[in-house]
Amino acid sequence: MSEFYEGSLEELVKHVELSQTARKTIEGHYNMISQLVDNNFEGKVEVFPQGSYKLNTAVRPHNGSEDDYDVDIVVKSENIMDPEELRNKIYKILINHYGADKVEEKKRAFRVDFNGSHVDVVPAIDSQRSDIEVTNRKEDFRLEYLPSSPQKLITWFKSKGELSQGKVSLASIEPLTPLNGNCRLSKVVKLLKFHRDNYFDEHINSEFKPISMIITIISGQVIERDSKTLEEALKNVVNSMRRFLEDSKDECGIYHIFNPINKKEDFADKWTTKVELKTTFFEWLGDLEKTFLFEVQNRQQVKEVWSSRFGEDLTQNVMTKSMNINADKIKSGELSVVHGQIIKETNKNIEPHTFYGSEVLHEEK
């Protein structure tokens, strides 16, 4: 395993994840909307986050600024009511505060726009068959309730990665606390989503790019929990995705990607009616394999592969930061250079090597 490549992957994760400014902004909007609904809704409600932010798999929008974001908030009414009534109650609260031009109705949520970034507010009620039931606007424009289990999905995701901090809150407003940032599964999903966004940025079929839930579920199903490094975990997931999909096919050759919490929900169900979804997924998977499954020989090789996908500027920036971090570790004696390879230093008495005096690092194995 290359310490340099591992460090480069870690730096790439730092680049793609939400900035601290974005996180503080999200927290402010989350608290504002939560208190707004809690104070103005007629009846008792619970408010909690769901989706990629809570799972700590959110990435900054590919074409936005580093402070752009999106986050999902569930507003669960403890009183059972008609879905139209529930939607109207929450809609009125939002537009009275933000204005109708800032609130857009989606199939399952209301999207509150904040200058390019947004918060999706999902109306829901309690359920006997799942965590909650969320409102959904059907093709004929009528509203219905659909079962959803965002909290069970969080528990499942945590069980597939390392142990993470935080439990589901029982307070009326749950704190906006994502899972442990050190979870390798979260980091792997971030890297896959970033690659996806980059790949489909100028793709002719960009509207068919894989949804985040498919990437998250497959990654959670195939990751090896005993992976010792991010490189090992990432390669394990990417290398296993194609096999997972082949194993998911039924006797008719139809692919299935079931929700691990609700086996009745199949995230690949549209692959049979919109073949482009399946085709573009496997096209993307092929590029993903080229980007992350090559045998790392030296820094120049990494630079060439990553530059072709992520661009020269980003690749150079990530690699430079990784080199600087390793240089500091070598000077402190934490790492050493032996036969052109950066290794972890175990003998505290060995004098630290200098980093920039060893050109043989270009031949790193």
Short mmCIF file of C-alpha atoms in Angstrom, two decimals:
data_model
loop_
_atom_site.label_atom_id
_atom_site.label_comp_id
_atom_site.label_asym_id
_atom_site.label_seq_id
_atom_site.Cartn_x
_atom_site.Cartn_y
_atom_site.Cartn_z
CA MET A 1 0.00 0.00 0.00
CA SER A 2 1.38 3.40 -0.92
CA GLU A 3 1.30 5.99 1.89
CA PHE A 4 1.36 8.64 -0.82
CA TYR A 5 -1.69 7.21 -2.62
CA GLU A 6 -3.56 6.76 0.66
CA GLY A 7 -2.81 10.36 1.53
CA SER A 8 -3.96 11.51 -1.91
CA LEU A 9 -7.28 9.70 -1.48
CA GLU A 10 -7.77 11.35 1.91
CA GLU A 11 -7.02 14.76 0.39
CA LEU A 12 -9.47 14.06 -2.44
CA VAL A 13 -12.17 13.31 0.16
CA LYS A 14 -11.43 16.64 1.87
CA HIS A 15 -11.82 18.40 -1.47
CA VAL A 16 -15.19 16.87 -2.35
CA GLU A 17 -16.92 17.00 1.04
CA LEU A 18 -18.88 19.96 2.31
CA SER A 19 -16.86 22.87 3.61
CA GLN A 20 -17.10 24.02 7.22
CA THR A 21 -18.78 27.19 5.98
CA ALA A 22 -21.41 25.12 4.19
CA ARG A 23 -21.96 22.98 7.28
CA LYS A 24 -22.46 26.04 9.48
CA THR A 25 -24.88 27.51 6.94
CA ILE A 26 -26.80 24.24 6.75
CA GLU A 27 -27.02 24.10 10.52
CA GLY A 28 -28.41 27.64 10.60
CA HIS A 29 -31.08 26.92 7.98
CA TYR A 30 -31.93 23.59 9.62
CA ASN A 31 -32.44 25.22 13.00
CA MET A 32 -34.46 28.05 11.47
CA ILE A 33 -36.84 25.78 9.53
CA SER A 34 -37.16 23.35 12.43
CA GLN A 35 -38.13 26.06 14.89
CA LEU A 36 -40.37 27.71 12.31
CA VAL A 37 -42.41 24.54 11.77
CA ASP A 38 -42.36 23.52 15.42
CA ASN A 39 -43.69 26.92 16.51
CA ASN A 40 -46.35 27.34 13.82
CA PHE A 41 -47.68 23.87 13.07
CA GLU A 42 -51.08 23.10 14.55
CA GLY A 43 -50.31 19.93 16.44
CA LYS A 44 -47.19 18.11 17.61
CA VAL A 45 -44.39 17.44 15.13
CA GLU A 46 -40.94 15.85 15.12
CA VAL A 47 -38.20 17.26 12.90
CA PHE A 48 -35.08 15.33 11.91
CA PRO A 49 -32.54 15.19 9.06
CA GLN A 50 -32.32 12.31 6.57
CA GLY A 51 -30.38 11.40 3.46
CA SER A 52 -26.78 12.09 2.51
CA TYR A 53 -26.10 14.81 5.08
CA LYS A 54 -27.12 12.59 7.99
CA LEU A 55 -25.19 9.65 6.50
CA ASN A 56 -22.18 11.94 6.06
CA THR A 57 -21.99 11.11 2.34
CA ALA A 58 -22.89 14.58 1.05
CA VAL A 59 -20.55 16.16 -1.50
CA ARG A 60 -20.41 19.74 -2.69
CA PRO A 61 -22.24 20.34 -5.99
CA HIS A 62 -19.85 19.74 -8.88
CA ASN A 63 -20.61 23.00 -10.68
CA GLY A 64 -21.35 25.10 -7.63
CA SER A 65 -19.15 26.92 -5.16
CA GLU A 66 -17.48 25.11 -2.30
CA ASP A 67 -20.14 26.48 0.03
CA ASP A 68 -23.15 25.11 -1.92
CA TYR A 69 -25.19 22.30 -0.39
CA ASP A 70 -28.49 20.48 -0.21
CA VAL A 71 -30.06 18.78 2.79
CA ASP A 72 -33.28 16.89 3.55
CA ILE A 73 -35.46 17.59 6.59
CA VAL A 74 -38.38 15.38 7.62
CA VAL A 75 -41.33 17.06 9.35
CA LYS A 76 -43.40 14.28 10.92
CA SER A 77 -46.86 15.10 12.22
CA GLU A 78 -48.01 12.94 15.09
CA ASN A 79 -51.62 13.56 14.03
CA ILE A 80 -52.80 11.43 11.12
CA MET A 81 -54.37 13.56 8.40
CA ASP A 82 -55.07 13.64 4.70
CA PRO A 83 -51.81 14.15 2.71
CA GLU A 84 -53.25 17.24 1.01
CA GLU A 85 -54.02 18.81 4.38
CA LEU A 86 -50.55 18.05 5.71
CA ARG A 87 -48.87 19.48 2.62
CA ASN A 88 -50.94 22.64 2.77
CA LYS A 89 -50.12 23.24 6.45
CA ILE A 90 -46.37 22.99 5.89
CA TYR A 91 -46.46 24.92 2.61
CA LYS A 92 -48.24 27.88 4.23
CA ILE A 93 -45.70 28.00 7.06
CA LEU A 94 -42.79 28.05 4.58
CA ILE A 95 -44.16 30.66 2.17
CA ASN A 96 -45.31 32.95 4.98
CA HIS A 97 -41.70 33.15 6.12
CA TYR A 98 -39.63 32.75 2.93
CA GLY A 99 -42.08 33.86 0.22
CA ALA A 100 -43.68 31.82 -2.57
CA ASP A 101 -40.81 32.54 -4.98
CA LYS A 102 -38.38 30.73 -2.65
CA VAL A 103 -40.49 27.60 -2.11
CA GLU A 104 -40.87 25.02 -4.91
CA GLU A 105 -43.15 21.97 -4.71
CA LYS A 106 -41.47 18.65 -5.55
CA LYS A 107 -43.03 15.17 -5.69
CA ARG A 108 -42.28 14.38 -2.05
CA ALA A 109 -41.06 17.63 -0.58
CA PHE A 110 -40.99 21.41 -0.64
CA ARG A 111 -37.66 22.83 -1.76
CA VAL A 112 -36.58 26.06 -0.06
CA ASP A 113 -34.01 27.85 -2.20
CA PHE A 114 -31.08 29.74 -0.68
CA ASN A 115 -29.23 31.29 -3.61
CA GLY A 116 -28.39 28.07 -5.42
CA SER A 117 -28.30 25.84 -2.36
CA HIS A 118 -31.48 24.32 -1.01
CA VAL A 119 -33.26 22.51 1.81
CA ASP A 120 -35.92 19.89 1.01
CA VAL A 121 -38.68 19.74 3.62
CA VAL A 122 -40.42 16.34 3.54
CA PRO A 123 -43.95 16.16 5.07
CA ALA A 124 -44.62 12.85 6.83
CA ILE A 125 -46.76 11.05 9.40
CA ASP A 126 -46.05 8.21 11.80
CA SER A 127 -46.41 4.69 10.41
CA GLN A 128 -47.10 1.14 11.60
CA ARG A 129 -45.31 -0.43 8.60
CA SER A 130 -42.16 1.70 8.50
CA ASP A 131 -40.44 4.60 10.26
CA ILE A 132 -42.70 7.12 8.59
CA GLU A 133 -44.99 7.62 5.60
CA VAL A 134 -44.14 10.54 3.34
CA THR A 135 -46.42 12.45 0.98
CA ASN A 136 -45.95 11.76 -2.72
CA ARG A 137 -47.46 13.54 -5.74
CA LYS A 138 -48.52 10.87 -8.27
CA GLU A 139 -48.53 11.17 -12.06
CA ASP A 140 -52.21 12.13 -12.00
CA PHE A 141 -51.30 14.87 -9.47
CA ARG A 142 -53.17 13.21 -6.60
CA LEU A 143 -51.35 12.85 -3.30
CA GLU A 144 -50.64 9.61 -1.47
CA TYR A 145 -48.57 8.35 1.44
CA LEU A 146 -45.55 6.12 0.81
CA PRO A 147 -43.67 4.14 3.48
CA SER A 148 -40.12 5.27 4.20
CA SER A 149 -37.51 4.21 6.77
CA PRO A 150 -34.77 6.87 6.91
CA GLN A 151 -33.84 6.13 10.53
CA LYS A 152 -33.57 2.38 9.94
CA LEU A 153 -31.39 3.13 6.90
CA ILE A 154 -29.05 5.18 9.10
CA THR A 155 -28.77 2.23 11.52
CA TRP A 156 -28.08 -0.14 8.61
CA PHE A 157 -25.43 2.16 7.16
CA LYS A 158 -23.71 2.48 10.53
CA SER A 159 -23.64 -1.30 10.87
CA LYS A 160 -21.83 -1.59 7.54
CA GLY A 161 -19.10 0.89 8.43
CA GLU A 162 -17.06 1.43 11.53
CA LEU A 163 -18.80 2.28 14.76
CA SER A 164 -20.08 5.84 14.53
CA GLN A 165 -21.16 8.42 17.03
CA GLY A 166 -24.70 9.52 17.61
CA LYS A 167 -28.07 7.87 18.07
CA VAL A 168 -31.50 8.71 16.72
CA SER A 169 -32.88 11.45 18.93
CA LEU A 170 -36.26 11.30 20.60
CA ALA A 171 -36.47 15.10 20.95
CA SER A 172 -39.03 17.06 18.96
CA ILE A 173 -36.15 18.58 16.99
CA GLU A 174 -33.22 16.22 16.43
CA PRO A 175 -29.76 17.84 16.41
CA LEU A 176 -28.17 18.05 12.96
CA THR A 177 -25.30 15.65 13.62
CA PRO A 178 -23.87 13.57 10.74
CA LEU A 179 -22.25 10.18 11.29
CA ASN A 180 -18.61 9.93 12.30
CA GLY A 181 -16.45 11.54 9.59
CA ASN A 182 -13.83 8.81 10.02
CA CYS A 183 -16.14 6.10 8.71
CA ARG A 184 -14.44 4.64 5.61
CA LEU A 185 -17.78 3.70 4.08
CA SER A 186 -18.84 7.35 4.13
CA LYS A 187 -15.56 8.36 2.51
CA VAL A 188 -15.90 5.70 -0.20
CA VAL A 189 -19.43 6.85 -1.05
CA LYS A 190 -18.23 10.47 -1.25
CA LEU A 191 -15.48 9.50 -3.71
CA LEU A 192 -17.91 7.51 -5.87
CA LYS A 193 -20.45 10.34 -5.93
CA PHE A 194 -17.76 12.87 -6.81
CA HIS A 195 -16.53 10.67 -9.65
CA ARG A 196 -20.13 10.25 -10.84
CA ASP A 197 -20.78 14.00 -10.85
CA ASN A 198 -17.52 14.62 -12.68
CA TYR A 199 -18.19 11.89 -15.25
CA PHE A 200 -21.74 13.04 -16.02
CA ASP A 201 -20.93 16.75 -16.01
CA GLU A 202 -20.74 16.82 -19.83
CA HIS A 203 -22.19 13.39 -20.60
CA ILE A 204 -24.77 13.27 -23.39
CA ASN A 205 -27.06 11.25 -21.07
CA SER A 206 -26.41 13.25 -17.90
CA GLU A 207 -30.08 13.04 -16.91
CA PHE A 208 -29.62 9.29 -16.44
CA LYS A 209 -26.74 9.46 -13.97
CA PRO A 210 -27.03 6.93 -11.09
CA ILE A 211 -28.91 8.17 -8.06
CA SER A 212 -27.04 8.49 -4.78
CA MET A 213 -29.15 5.85 -3.07
CA ILE A 214 -28.03 3.16 -5.53
CA ILE A 215 -24.37 4.05 -4.93
CA THR A 216 -24.88 4.12 -1.16
CA ILE A 217 -26.71 0.79 -0.99
CA ILE A 218 -24.31 -1.13 -3.24
CA SER A 219 -21.30 0.27 -1.34
CA GLY A 220 -22.80 -0.72 2.00
CA GLN A 221 -23.61 -4.22 0.74
CA VAL A 222 -20.13 -5.03 -0.63
CA ILE A 223 -17.65 -3.15 1.58
CA GLU A 224 -15.38 -5.29 3.74
CA ARG A 225 -15.51 -3.97 7.29
CA ASP A 226 -11.99 -5.18 8.04
CA SER A 227 -10.46 -2.97 5.33
CA LYS A 228 -7.37 -1.43 6.90
CA THR A 229 -7.07 1.61 4.64
CA LEU A 230 -9.24 3.87 2.52
CA GLU A 231 -7.46 2.58 -0.59
CA GLU A 232 -8.30 -1.01 0.33
CA ALA A 233 -11.94 -0.17 1.10
CA LEU A 234 -12.37 1.86 -2.10
CA LYS A 235 -10.84 -0.79 -4.35
CA ASN A 236 -12.86 -3.50 -2.65
CA VAL A 237 -16.12 -1.65 -3.31
CA VAL A 238 -15.35 -0.68 -6.92
CA ASN A 239 -14.10 -4.18 -7.70
CA SER A 240 -17.24 -5.76 -6.22
CA MET A 241 -19.94 -3.57 -7.77
CA ARG A 242 -20.13 -5.41 -11.10
CA ARG A 243 -20.30 -8.79 -9.37
CA PHE A 244 -22.98 -7.54 -6.99
CA LEU A 245 -25.13 -6.45 -9.92
CA GLU A 246 -24.67 -9.73 -11.76
CA ASP A 247 -25.68 -11.63 -8.62
CA SER A 248 -28.75 -9.41 -8.28
CA LYS A 249 -30.26 -10.54 -11.58
CA ASP A 250 -33.33 -12.75 -11.48
CA GLU A 251 -34.06 -15.73 -13.75
CA CYS A 252 -35.24 -13.31 -16.47
CA GLY A 253 -31.99 -11.40 -16.40
CA ILE A 254 -33.53 -8.33 -14.74
CA TYR A 255 -31.35 -6.41 -12.30
CA HIS A 256 -32.59 -5.61 -8.78
CA ILE A 257 -31.15 -3.23 -6.19
CA PHE A 258 -33.41 -3.65 -3.19
CA ASN A 259 -33.63 -1.29 -0.27
CA PRO A 260 -31.98 -3.32 2.55
CA ILE A 261 -34.60 -1.94 4.95
CA ASN A 262 -37.62 -2.46 2.71
CA LYS A 263 -37.27 -5.32 0.22
CA LYS A 264 -40.39 -4.15 -1.60
CA GLU A 265 -38.51 -1.06 -2.79
CA ASP A 266 -36.30 -1.73 -5.82
CA PHE A 267 -34.09 1.18 -6.89
CA ALA A 268 -33.39 -0.51 -10.23
CA ASP A 269 -37.06 -0.92 -11.10
CA LYS A 270 -36.88 1.80 -13.76
CA TRP A 271 -33.96 0.09 -15.53
CA THR A 272 -36.45 -2.05 -17.47
CA THR A 273 -38.54 0.87 -18.74
CA LYS A 274 -35.67 3.34 -19.18
CA VAL A 275 -32.83 1.26 -20.57
CA GLU A 276 -30.57 4.32 -20.60
CA LEU A 277 -30.42 4.17 -16.81
CA LYS A 278 -28.83 0.71 -16.95
CA THR A 279 -26.62 1.52 -19.93
CA THR A 280 -25.20 4.71 -18.45
CA PHE A 281 -24.65 3.03 -15.09
CA PHE A 282 -22.39 0.39 -16.61
CA GLU A 283 -20.63 3.00 -18.75
CA TRP A 284 -19.90 4.97 -15.59
CA LEU A 285 -18.82 1.83 -13.75
CA GLY A 286 -16.27 1.11 -16.48
CA ASP A 287 -14.75 4.57 -16.07
CA LEU A 288 -14.86 4.22 -12.28
CA GLU A 289 -12.84 1.00 -12.53
CA LYS A 290 -10.24 2.69 -14.74
CA THR A 291 -9.92 5.57 -12.27
CA PHE A 292 -9.49 3.60 -9.05
CA LEU A 293 -8.58 -0.02 -9.80
CA PHE A 294 -5.17 0.43 -11.44
CA GLU A 295 -2.11 -0.97 -9.69
CA VAL A 296 -0.34 2.03 -8.19
CA GLN A 297 3.32 2.12 -9.31
CA ASN A 298 4.40 5.74 -8.88
CA ARG A 299 3.17 9.30 -8.52
CA GLN A 300 3.36 10.05 -12.24
CA GLN A 301 1.00 7.17 -12.96
CA VAL A 302 -1.52 8.46 -10.41
CA LYS A 303 -1.23 11.96 -11.85
CA GLU A 304 -1.94 10.76 -15.40
CA VAL A 305 -4.95 8.62 -14.45
CA TRP A 306 -6.57 11.16 -12.16
CA SER A 307 -5.83 14.13 -14.44
CA SER A 308 -7.74 12.45 -17.27
CA ARG A 309 -10.83 12.25 -15.05
CA PHE A 310 -10.58 15.07 -12.50
CA GLY A 311 -8.43 17.58 -14.39
CA GLU A 312 -4.78 18.55 -13.97
CA ASP A 313 -5.32 21.43 -11.53
CA LEU A 314 -7.33 19.45 -8.98
CA THR A 315 -5.04 16.43 -9.29
CA GLN A 316 -1.91 18.53 -8.80
CA ASN A 317 -3.44 20.29 -5.80
CA VAL A 318 -4.45 17.03 -4.11
CA MET A 319 -1.10 15.37 -4.77
CA THR A 320 0.88 18.36 -3.55
CA LYS A 321 -1.01 18.46 -0.27
CA SER A 322 -0.44 14.73 0.19
CA MET A 323 3.29 15.15 -0.49
CA ASN A 324 3.55 18.00 2.01
CA ILE A 325 1.80 15.97 4.72
CA ASN A 326 4.12 12.99 4.10
CA ALA A 327 7.12 15.34 4.15
CA ASP A 328 6.16 16.51 7.63
CA LYS A 329 5.69 12.93 8.80
CA ILE A 330 9.07 11.89 7.39
CA LYS A 331 10.80 14.80 9.11
CA SER A 332 9.15 13.85 12.40
CA GLY A 333 10.16 10.19 11.99
CA GLU A 334 6.57 8.94 11.71
CA LEU A 335 7.29 7.80 8.14
CA SER A 336 10.48 6.67 6.46
CA VAL A 337 11.72 6.17 2.89
CA VAL A 338 13.19 2.72 2.25
CA HIS A 339 14.13 1.61 -1.27
CA GLY A 340 12.01 4.37 -2.75
CA GLN A 341 8.93 3.43 -0.75
CA ILE A 342 7.30 5.48 1.99
CA ILE A 343 6.68 3.23 4.97
CA LYS A 344 5.46 3.72 8.52
CA GLU A 345 8.34 4.19 10.94
CA THR A 346 8.35 1.76 13.85
CA ASN A 347 11.81 2.40 15.33
CA LYS A 348 11.69 5.68 17.21
CA ASN A 349 15.53 5.83 17.26
CA ILE A 350 15.90 5.98 13.49
CA GLU A 351 16.85 9.48 12.32
CA PRO A 352 14.09 11.06 10.20
CA HIS A 353 14.72 11.15 6.45
CA THR A 354 14.38 14.29 4.39
CA PHE A 355 11.60 14.18 1.85
CA TYR A 356 12.67 16.35 -1.02
CA GLY A 357 16.19 14.91 -1.16
CA SER A 358 14.92 11.53 -2.40
CA GLU A 359 14.08 11.59 -6.11
CA VAL A 360 13.56 7.83 -5.96
CA LEU A 361 10.06 8.56 -4.67
CA HIS A 362 9.04 8.90 -8.31
CA GLU A 363 9.61 5.16 -8.59
CA GLU A 364 7.48 4.42 -5.56
CA LYS A 365 6.07 0.88 -5.62
#
